[in-house]
mmCIF file of C-alpha atoms and ligand atoms in Angstrom:
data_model
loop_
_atom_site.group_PDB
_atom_site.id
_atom_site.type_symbol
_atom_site.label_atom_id
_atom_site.label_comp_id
_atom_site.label_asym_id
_atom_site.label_seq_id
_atom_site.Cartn_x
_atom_site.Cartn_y
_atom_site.Cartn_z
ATOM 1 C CA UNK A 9 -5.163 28.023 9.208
ATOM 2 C CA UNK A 10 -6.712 29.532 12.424
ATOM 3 C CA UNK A 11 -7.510 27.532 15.400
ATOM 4 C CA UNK A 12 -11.108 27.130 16.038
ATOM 5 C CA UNK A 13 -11.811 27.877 19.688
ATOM 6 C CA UNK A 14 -13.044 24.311 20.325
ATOM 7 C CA UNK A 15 -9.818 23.245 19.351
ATOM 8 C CA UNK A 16 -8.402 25.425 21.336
ATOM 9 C CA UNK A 17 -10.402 24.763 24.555
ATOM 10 C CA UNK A 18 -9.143 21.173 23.368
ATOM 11 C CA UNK A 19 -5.923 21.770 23.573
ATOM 12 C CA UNK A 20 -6.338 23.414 26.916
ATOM 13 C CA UNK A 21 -7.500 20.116 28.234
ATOM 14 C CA UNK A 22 -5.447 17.994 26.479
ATOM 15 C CA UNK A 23 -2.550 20.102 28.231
ATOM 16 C CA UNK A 24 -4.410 19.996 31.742
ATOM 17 C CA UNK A 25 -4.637 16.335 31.217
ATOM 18 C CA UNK A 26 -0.994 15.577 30.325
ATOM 19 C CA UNK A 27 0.064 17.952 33.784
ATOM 20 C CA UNK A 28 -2.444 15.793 35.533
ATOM 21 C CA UNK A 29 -0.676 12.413 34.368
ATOM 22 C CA UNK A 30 2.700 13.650 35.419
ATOM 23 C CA UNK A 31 1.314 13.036 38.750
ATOM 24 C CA UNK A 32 1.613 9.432 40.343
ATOM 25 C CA UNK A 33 -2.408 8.203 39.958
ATOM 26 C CA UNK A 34 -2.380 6.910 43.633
ATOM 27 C CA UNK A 35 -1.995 10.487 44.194
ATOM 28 C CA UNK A 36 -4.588 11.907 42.001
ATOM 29 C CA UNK A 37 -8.259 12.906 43.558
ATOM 30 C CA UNK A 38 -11.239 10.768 42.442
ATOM 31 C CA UNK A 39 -12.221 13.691 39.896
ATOM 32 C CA UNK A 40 -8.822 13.732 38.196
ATOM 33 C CA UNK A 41 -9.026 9.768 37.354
ATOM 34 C CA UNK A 42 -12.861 10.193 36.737
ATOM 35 C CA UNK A 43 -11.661 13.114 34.196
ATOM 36 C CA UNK A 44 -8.711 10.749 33.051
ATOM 37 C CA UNK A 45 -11.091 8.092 31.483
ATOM 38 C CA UNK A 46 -14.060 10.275 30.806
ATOM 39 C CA UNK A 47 -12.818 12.151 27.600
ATOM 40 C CA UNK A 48 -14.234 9.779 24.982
ATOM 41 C CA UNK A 49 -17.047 7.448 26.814
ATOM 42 C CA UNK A 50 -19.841 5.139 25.529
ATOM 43 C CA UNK A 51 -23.271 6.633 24.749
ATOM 44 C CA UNK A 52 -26.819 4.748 24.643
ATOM 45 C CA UNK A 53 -26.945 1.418 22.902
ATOM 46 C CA UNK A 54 -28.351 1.551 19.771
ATOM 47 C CA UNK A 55 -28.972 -2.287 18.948
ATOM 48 C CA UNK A 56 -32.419 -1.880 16.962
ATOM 49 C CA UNK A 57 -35.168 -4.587 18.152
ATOM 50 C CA UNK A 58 -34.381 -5.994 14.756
ATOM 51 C CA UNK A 59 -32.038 -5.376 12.110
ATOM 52 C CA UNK A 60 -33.353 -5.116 8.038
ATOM 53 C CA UNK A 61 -35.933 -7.281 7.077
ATOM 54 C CA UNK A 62 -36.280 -8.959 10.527
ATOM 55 C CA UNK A 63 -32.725 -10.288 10.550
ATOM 56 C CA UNK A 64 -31.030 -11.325 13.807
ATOM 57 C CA UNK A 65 -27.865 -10.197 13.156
ATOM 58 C CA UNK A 66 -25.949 -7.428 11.329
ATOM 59 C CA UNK A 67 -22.294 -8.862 9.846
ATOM 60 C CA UNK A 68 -19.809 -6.136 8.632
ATOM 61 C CA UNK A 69 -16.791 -7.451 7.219
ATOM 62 C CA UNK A 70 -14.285 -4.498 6.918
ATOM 63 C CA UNK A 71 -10.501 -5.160 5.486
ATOM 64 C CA UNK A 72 -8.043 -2.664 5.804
ATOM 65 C CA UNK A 73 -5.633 -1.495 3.238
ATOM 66 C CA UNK A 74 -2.732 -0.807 4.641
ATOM 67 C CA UNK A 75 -0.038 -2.093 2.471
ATOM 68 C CA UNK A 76 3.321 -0.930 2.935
ATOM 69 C CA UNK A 77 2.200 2.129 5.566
ATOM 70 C CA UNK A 78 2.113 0.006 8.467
ATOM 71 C CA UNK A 79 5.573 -0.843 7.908
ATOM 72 C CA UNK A 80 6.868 2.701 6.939
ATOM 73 C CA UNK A 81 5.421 4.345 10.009
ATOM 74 C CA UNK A 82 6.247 1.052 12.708
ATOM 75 C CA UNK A 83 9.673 0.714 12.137
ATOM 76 C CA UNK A 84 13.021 2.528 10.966
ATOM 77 C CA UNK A 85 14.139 -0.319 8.845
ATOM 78 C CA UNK A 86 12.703 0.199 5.462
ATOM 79 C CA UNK A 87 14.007 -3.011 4.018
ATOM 80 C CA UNK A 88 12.306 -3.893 0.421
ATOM 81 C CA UNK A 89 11.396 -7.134 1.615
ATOM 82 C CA UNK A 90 9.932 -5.524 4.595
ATOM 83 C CA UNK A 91 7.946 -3.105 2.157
ATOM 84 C CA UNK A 92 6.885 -6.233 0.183
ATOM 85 C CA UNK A 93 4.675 -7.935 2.737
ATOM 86 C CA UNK A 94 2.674 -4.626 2.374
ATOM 87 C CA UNK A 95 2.563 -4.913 -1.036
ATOM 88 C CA UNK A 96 1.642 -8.405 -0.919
ATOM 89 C CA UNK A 97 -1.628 -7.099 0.146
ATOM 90 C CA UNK A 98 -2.289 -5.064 -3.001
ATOM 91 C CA UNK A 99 -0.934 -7.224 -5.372
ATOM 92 C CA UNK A 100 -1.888 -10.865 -3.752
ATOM 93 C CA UNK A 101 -4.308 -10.585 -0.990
ATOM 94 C CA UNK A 102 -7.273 -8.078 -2.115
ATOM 95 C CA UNK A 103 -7.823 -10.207 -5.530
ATOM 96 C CA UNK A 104 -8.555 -12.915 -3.698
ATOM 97 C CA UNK A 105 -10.385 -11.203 -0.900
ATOM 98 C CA UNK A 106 -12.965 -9.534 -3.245
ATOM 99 C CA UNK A 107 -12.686 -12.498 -5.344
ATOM 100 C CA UNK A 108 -14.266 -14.463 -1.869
ATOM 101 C CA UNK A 109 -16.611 -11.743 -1.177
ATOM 102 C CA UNK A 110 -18.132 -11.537 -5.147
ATOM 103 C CA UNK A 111 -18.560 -15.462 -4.529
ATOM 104 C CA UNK A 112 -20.994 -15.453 -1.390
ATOM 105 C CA UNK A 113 -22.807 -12.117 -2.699
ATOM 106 C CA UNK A 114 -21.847 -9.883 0.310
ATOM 107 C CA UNK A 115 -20.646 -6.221 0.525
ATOM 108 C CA UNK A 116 -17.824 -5.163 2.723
ATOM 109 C CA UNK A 117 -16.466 -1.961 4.054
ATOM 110 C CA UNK A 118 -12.583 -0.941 2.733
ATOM 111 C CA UNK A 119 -10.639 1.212 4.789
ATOM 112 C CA UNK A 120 -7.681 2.973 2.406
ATOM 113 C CA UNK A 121 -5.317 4.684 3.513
ATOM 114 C CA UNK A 122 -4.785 7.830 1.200
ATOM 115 C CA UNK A 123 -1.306 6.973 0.573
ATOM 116 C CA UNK A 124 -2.325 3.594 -0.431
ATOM 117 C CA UNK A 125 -4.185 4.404 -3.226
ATOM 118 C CA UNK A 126 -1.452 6.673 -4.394
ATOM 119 C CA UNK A 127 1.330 4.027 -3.499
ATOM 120 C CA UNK A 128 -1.595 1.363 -5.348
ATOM 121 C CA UNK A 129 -4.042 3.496 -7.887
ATOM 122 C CA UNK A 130 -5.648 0.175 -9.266
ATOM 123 C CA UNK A 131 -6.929 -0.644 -5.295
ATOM 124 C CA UNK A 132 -9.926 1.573 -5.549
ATOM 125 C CA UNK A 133 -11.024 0.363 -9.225
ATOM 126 C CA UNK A 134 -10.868 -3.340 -8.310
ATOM 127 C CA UNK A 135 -12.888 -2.490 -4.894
ATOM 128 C CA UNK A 136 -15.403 -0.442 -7.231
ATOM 129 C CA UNK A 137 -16.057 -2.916 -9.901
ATOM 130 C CA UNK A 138 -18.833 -4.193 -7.094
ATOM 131 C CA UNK A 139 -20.333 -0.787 -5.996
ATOM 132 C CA UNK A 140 -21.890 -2.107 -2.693
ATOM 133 C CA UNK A 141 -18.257 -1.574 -1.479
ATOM 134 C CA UNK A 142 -17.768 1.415 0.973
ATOM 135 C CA UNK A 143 -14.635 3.069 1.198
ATOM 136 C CA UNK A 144 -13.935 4.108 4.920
ATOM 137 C CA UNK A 145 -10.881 6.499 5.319
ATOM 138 C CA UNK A 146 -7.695 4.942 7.873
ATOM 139 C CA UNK A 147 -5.856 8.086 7.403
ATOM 140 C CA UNK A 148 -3.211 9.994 5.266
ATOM 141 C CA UNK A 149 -0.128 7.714 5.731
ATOM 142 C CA UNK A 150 -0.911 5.116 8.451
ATOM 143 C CA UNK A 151 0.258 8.013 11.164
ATOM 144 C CA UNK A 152 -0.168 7.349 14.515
ATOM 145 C CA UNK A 153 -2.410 10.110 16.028
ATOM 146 C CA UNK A 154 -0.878 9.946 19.507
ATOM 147 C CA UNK A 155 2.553 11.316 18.103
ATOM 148 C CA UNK A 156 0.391 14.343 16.709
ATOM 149 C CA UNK A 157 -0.478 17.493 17.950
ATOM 150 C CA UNK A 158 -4.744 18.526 17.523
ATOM 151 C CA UNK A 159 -3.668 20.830 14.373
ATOM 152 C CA UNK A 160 -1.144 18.415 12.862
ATOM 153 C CA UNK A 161 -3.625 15.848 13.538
ATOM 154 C CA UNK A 162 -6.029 18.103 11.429
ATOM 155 C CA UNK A 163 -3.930 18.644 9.005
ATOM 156 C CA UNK A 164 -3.072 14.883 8.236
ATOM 157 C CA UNK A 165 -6.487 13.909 8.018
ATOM 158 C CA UNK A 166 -7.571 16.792 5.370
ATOM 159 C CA UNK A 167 -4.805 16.348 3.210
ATOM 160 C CA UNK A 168 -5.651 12.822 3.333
ATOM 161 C CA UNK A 169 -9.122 13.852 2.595
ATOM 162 C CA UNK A 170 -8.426 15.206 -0.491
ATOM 163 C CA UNK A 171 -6.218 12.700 -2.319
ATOM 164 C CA UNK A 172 -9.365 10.072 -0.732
ATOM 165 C CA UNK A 173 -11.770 11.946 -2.670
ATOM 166 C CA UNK A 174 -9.841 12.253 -6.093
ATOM 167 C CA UNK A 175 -9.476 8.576 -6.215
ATOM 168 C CA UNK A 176 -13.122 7.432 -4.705
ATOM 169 C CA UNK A 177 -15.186 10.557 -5.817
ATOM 170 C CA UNK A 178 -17.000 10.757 -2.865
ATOM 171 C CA UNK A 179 -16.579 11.424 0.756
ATOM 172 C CA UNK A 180 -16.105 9.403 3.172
ATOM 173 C CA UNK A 181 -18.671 8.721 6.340
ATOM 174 C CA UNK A 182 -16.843 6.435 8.120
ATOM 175 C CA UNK A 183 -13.844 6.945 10.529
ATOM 176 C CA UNK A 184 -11.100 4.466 11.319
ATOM 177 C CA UNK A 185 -7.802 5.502 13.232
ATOM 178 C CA UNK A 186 -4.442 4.204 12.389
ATOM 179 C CA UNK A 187 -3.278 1.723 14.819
ATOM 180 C CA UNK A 188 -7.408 2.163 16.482
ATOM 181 C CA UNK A 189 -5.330 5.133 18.516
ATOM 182 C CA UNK A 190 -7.195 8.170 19.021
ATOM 183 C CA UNK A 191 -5.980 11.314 20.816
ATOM 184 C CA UNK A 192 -8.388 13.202 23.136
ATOM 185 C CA UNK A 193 -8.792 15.917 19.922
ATOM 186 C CA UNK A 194 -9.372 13.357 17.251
ATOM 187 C CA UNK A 195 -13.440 12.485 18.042
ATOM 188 C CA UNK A 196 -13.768 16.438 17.487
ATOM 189 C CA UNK A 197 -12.098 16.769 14.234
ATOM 190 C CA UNK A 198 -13.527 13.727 13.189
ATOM 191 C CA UNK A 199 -17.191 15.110 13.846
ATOM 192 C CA UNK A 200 -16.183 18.493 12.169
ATOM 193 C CA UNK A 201 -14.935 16.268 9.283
ATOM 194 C CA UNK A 202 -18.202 15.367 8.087
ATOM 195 C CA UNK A 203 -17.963 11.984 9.170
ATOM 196 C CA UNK A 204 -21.158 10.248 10.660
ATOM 197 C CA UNK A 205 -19.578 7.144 12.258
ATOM 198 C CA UNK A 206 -16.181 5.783 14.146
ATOM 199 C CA UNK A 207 -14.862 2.634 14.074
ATOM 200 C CA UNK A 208 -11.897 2.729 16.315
ATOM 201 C CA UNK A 209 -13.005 2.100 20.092
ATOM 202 C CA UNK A 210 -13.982 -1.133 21.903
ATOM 203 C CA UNK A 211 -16.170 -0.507 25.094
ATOM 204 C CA UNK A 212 -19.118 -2.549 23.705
ATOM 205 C CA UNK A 213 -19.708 -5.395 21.257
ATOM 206 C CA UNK A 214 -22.868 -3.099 20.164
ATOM 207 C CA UNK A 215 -23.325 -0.197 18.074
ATOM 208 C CA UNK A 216 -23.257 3.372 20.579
ATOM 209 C CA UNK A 217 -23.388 6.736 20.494
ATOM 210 C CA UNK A 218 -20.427 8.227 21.207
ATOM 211 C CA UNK A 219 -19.848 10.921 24.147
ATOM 212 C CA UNK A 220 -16.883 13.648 24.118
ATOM 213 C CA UNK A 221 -15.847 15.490 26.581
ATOM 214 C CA UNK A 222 -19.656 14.743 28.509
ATOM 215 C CA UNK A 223 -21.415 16.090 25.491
ATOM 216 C CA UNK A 224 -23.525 13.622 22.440
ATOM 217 C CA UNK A 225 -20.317 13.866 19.835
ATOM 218 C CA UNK A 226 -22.808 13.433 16.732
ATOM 219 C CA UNK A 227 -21.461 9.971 15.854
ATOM 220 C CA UNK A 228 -22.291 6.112 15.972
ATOM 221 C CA UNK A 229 -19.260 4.289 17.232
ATOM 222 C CA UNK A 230 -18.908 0.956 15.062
ATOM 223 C CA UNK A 231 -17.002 -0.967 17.963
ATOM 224 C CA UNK A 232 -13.840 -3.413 17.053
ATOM 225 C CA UNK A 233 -11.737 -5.804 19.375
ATOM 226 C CA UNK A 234 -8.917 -7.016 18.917
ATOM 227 C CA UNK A 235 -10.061 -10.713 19.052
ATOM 228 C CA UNK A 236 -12.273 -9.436 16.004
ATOM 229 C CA UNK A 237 -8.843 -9.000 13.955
ATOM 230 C CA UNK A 238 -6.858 -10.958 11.767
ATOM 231 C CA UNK A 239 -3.180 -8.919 13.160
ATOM 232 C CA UNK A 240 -2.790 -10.285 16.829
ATOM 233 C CA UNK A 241 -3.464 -13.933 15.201
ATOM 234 C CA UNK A 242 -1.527 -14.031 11.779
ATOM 235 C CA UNK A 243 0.672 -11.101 11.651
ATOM 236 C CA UNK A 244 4.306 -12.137 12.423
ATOM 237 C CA UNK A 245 6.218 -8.937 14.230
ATOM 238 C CA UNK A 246 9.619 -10.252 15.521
ATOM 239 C CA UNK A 247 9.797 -7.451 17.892
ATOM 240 C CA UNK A 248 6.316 -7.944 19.916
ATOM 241 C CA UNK A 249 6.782 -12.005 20.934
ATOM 242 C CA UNK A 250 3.544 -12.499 19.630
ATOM 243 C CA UNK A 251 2.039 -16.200 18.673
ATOM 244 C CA UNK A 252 1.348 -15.041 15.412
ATOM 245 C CA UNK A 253 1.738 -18.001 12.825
ATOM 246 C CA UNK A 254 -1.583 -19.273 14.029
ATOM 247 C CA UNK A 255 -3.332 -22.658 12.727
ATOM 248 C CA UNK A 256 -6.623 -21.107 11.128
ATOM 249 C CA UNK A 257 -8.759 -23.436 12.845
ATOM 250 C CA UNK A 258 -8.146 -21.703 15.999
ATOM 251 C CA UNK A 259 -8.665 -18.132 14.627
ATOM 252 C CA UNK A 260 -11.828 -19.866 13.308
ATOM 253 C CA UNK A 261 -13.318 -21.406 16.231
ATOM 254 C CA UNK A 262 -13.056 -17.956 17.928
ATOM 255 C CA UNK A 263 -14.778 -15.975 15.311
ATOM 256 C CA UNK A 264 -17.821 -19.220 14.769
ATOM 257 C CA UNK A 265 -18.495 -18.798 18.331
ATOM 258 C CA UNK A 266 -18.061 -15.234 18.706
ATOM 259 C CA UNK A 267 -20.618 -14.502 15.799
ATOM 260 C CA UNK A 268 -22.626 -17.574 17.080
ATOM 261 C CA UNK A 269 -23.064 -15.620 20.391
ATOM 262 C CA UNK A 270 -23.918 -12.195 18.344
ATOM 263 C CA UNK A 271 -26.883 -13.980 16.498
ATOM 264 C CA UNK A 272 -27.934 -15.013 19.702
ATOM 265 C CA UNK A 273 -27.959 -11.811 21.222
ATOM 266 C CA UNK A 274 -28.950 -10.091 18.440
ATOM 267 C CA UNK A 275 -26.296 -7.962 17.919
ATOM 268 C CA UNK A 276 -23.624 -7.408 15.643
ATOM 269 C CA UNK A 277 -20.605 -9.108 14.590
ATOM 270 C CA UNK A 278 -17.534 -6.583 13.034
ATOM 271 C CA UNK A 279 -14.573 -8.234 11.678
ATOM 272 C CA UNK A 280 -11.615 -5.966 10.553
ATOM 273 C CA UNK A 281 -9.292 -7.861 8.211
ATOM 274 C CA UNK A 282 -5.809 -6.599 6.373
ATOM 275 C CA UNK A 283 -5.505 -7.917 3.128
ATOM 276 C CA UNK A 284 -1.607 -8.489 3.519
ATOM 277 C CA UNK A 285 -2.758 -11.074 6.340
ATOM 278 C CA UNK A 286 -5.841 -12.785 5.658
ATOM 279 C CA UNK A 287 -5.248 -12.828 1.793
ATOM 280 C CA UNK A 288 -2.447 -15.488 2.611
ATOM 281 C CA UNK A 289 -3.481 -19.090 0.740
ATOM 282 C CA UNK A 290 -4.770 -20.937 3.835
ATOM 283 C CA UNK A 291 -6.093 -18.286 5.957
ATOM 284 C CA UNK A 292 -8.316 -17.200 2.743
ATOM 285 C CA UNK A 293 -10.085 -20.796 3.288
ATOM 286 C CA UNK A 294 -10.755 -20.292 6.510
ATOM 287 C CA UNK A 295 -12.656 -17.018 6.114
ATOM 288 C CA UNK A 296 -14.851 -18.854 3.305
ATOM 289 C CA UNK A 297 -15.720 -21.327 5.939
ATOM 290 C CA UNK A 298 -16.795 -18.852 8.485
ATOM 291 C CA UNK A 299 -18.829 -17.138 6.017
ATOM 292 C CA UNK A 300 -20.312 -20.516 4.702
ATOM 293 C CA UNK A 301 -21.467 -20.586 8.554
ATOM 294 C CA UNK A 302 -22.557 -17.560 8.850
ATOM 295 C CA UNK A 303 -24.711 -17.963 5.679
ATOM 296 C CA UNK A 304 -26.169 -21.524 6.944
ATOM 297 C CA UNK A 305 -27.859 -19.364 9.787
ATOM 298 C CA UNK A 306 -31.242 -17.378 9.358
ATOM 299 C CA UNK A 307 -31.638 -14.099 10.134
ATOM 300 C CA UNK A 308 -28.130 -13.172 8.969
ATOM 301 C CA UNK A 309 -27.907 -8.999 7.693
ATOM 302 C CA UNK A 310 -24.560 -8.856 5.345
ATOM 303 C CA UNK A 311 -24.116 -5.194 5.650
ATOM 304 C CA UNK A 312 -21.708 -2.321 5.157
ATOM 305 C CA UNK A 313 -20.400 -0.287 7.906
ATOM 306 C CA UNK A 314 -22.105 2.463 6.661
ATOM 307 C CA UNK A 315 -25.434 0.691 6.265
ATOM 308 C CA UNK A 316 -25.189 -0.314 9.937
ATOM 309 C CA UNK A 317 -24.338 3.296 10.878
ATOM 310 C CA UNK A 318 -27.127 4.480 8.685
ATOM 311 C CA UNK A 319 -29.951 2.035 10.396
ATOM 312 C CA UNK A 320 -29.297 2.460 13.532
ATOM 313 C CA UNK A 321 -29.500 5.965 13.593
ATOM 314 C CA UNK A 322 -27.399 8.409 12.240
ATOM 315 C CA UNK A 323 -26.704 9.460 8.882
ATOM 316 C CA UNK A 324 -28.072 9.448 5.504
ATOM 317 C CA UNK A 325 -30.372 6.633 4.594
ATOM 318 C CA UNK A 326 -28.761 3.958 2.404
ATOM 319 C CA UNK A 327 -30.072 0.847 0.959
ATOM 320 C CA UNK A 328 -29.015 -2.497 0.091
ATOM 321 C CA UNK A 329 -27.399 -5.162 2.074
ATOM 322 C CA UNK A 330 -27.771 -8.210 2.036
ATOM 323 C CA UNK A 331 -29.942 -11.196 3.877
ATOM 324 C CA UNK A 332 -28.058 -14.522 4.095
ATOM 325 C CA UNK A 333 -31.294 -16.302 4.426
ATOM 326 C CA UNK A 334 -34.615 -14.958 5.628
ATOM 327 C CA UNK A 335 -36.002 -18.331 6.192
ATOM 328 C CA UNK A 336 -37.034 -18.857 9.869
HETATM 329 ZN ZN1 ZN B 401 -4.513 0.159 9.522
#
């Protein structure tokens, strides 16, 4: 494989950057910080004065399938039980999850891992059997980009591509980094990718255009948070000291009033879900009671990520979603 000359110049920079960051930042000029934080930056807003059929709010709910990955590339123990609370997510939590989401009507987006639907090839089926699904692509094997080079990091993501593609048939337009990492090369590849949309970055609760490197990057930044995610909550990691065996009520208090204050602005509320966390028996309840809210509300746009990309903007025209209630 040759090196495009992007990439190159890329790599140039990236290697600039990393001599600039040997240096104390107290001692760095005000154009080496400015440079420091300005290689990936937020573009124009592009909240739409309304969303699809005069809705208030678009709602994306995406769940991420990263079943045993997240445990093969976090840690050097690869203990079966360990391995099993990834596979609990296959086998236990994405039944019920689509099972939840066939019962209120609403589409979500799926971000799969290629090496999940190798490790799990009756995933993408089950998600399929309701063809409003979108498949997003969350890399070949859960790798963390930040411990790549720019042509490893290439590499990953096309030979992820490809085994993608032989399961779902088609190809991906949305973008989610393992771990929401991103190196200063991945927004590049990404674009060169084909992809029309990245959900990985969190410097608005609105949908943006993205800006590399002080130039438009060609793609619609889907924004997450961390409060917007099941892990930090639910997810028990003995090494991090994390509260993490959470009462659902909390988690659901925070995600009422954090949609509550989308609808008001007008906005957009993202969720991003793991199915070996939120499938779990009581958590499961919770989630039907915060989309039992969210479907009490007018003006409510159930939407893929994709969809949301698609309207505000950039990329090919799709249809469908779907309106909780149009009543005013
Ligand atoms: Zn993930």
């Amino acid at each position: 494989m040759t090196m495009s000359r992007s990439m190159a110049m890329l790599g140039l920079l990236a290697a600039l950057a990393v001599n600039a960051e040997q240096v104390p930042r107290w001692q760095q000029s005000p154009e080496q910080l400015k440079a420091a934080v300005s290689r990936v930056r937020a573009g124009t807003d592009l909240t739409p004065a309304s969303w699809p059929e005069g809705a208030r709010v678009a709602v994306s709910l995406s769940f991420d399938v990263d079943t045993e990955l997240v445990w093969l590339e976090d840690t050097e123990v690869q203990s079966p039980s360990t391995m099993s609370r990834g596979e609990y997510g296959a086998r236990a939590g994405l039944p019920r999850v689509l099972a939840l989401l066939k019962k209120h009507d609403i589409p979500a987006t799926f971000f799969v891992p290629a090496m999940s639907m190798e490790l799990h090839p009756e995933v993408v089926p089950m998600i399929q059997k309701d063809p409003r699904h979108e498949f997003g692509f969350h890399s070949y094997a859960h790798e963390n980009p930040l411990k790549l080079n720019a042509v490893d990091e290439r590499a990953a993501y096309e030979k992820g591509l490809k085994i993608f593609m032989s399961h779902v048939g088609t190809r991906p337009l949305g973008f989610r980094s393992a771990a929401w990492d991103l190196t200063p090369a991945t927004i590049d590849i990404v674009k060169s990718l084909g992809f029309v949309y990245d959900s990985s970055m969190m410097a608005d609760d609105r949908p943006y255009r993205l800006i590399s490197e002080g130039q438009d990057a060609g793609l619609t930044e889907l924004p997450v948070e961390w409060i917007l995610d099941d892990w930090p909550y639910f997810q028990l990691d003995w090494g991090d000291g994390q509260i993490s065996m959470r009462n659902a009520d909390d988690v659901y208090s925070i995600w009422r009033d954090e949609f509550d204050v989308a609808l008001e602005e007008g906005t957009m509320f993202i969720l991003t879900m793991h199915p070996q966390v939120i499938g779990h028996r009581y958590r499961m309840q919770m989630l039907d009671r915060l989309i039992e809210h969210m479907k009490s509300k007018p003006g409510v746009w159930f939407a893929t990520h994709a969809q949301i990309a698609s309207y505000v903007g950039t990329g090919p025209s799709l249809g469908g979603g779907v309106p909780a209630n149009d009543q005013d």
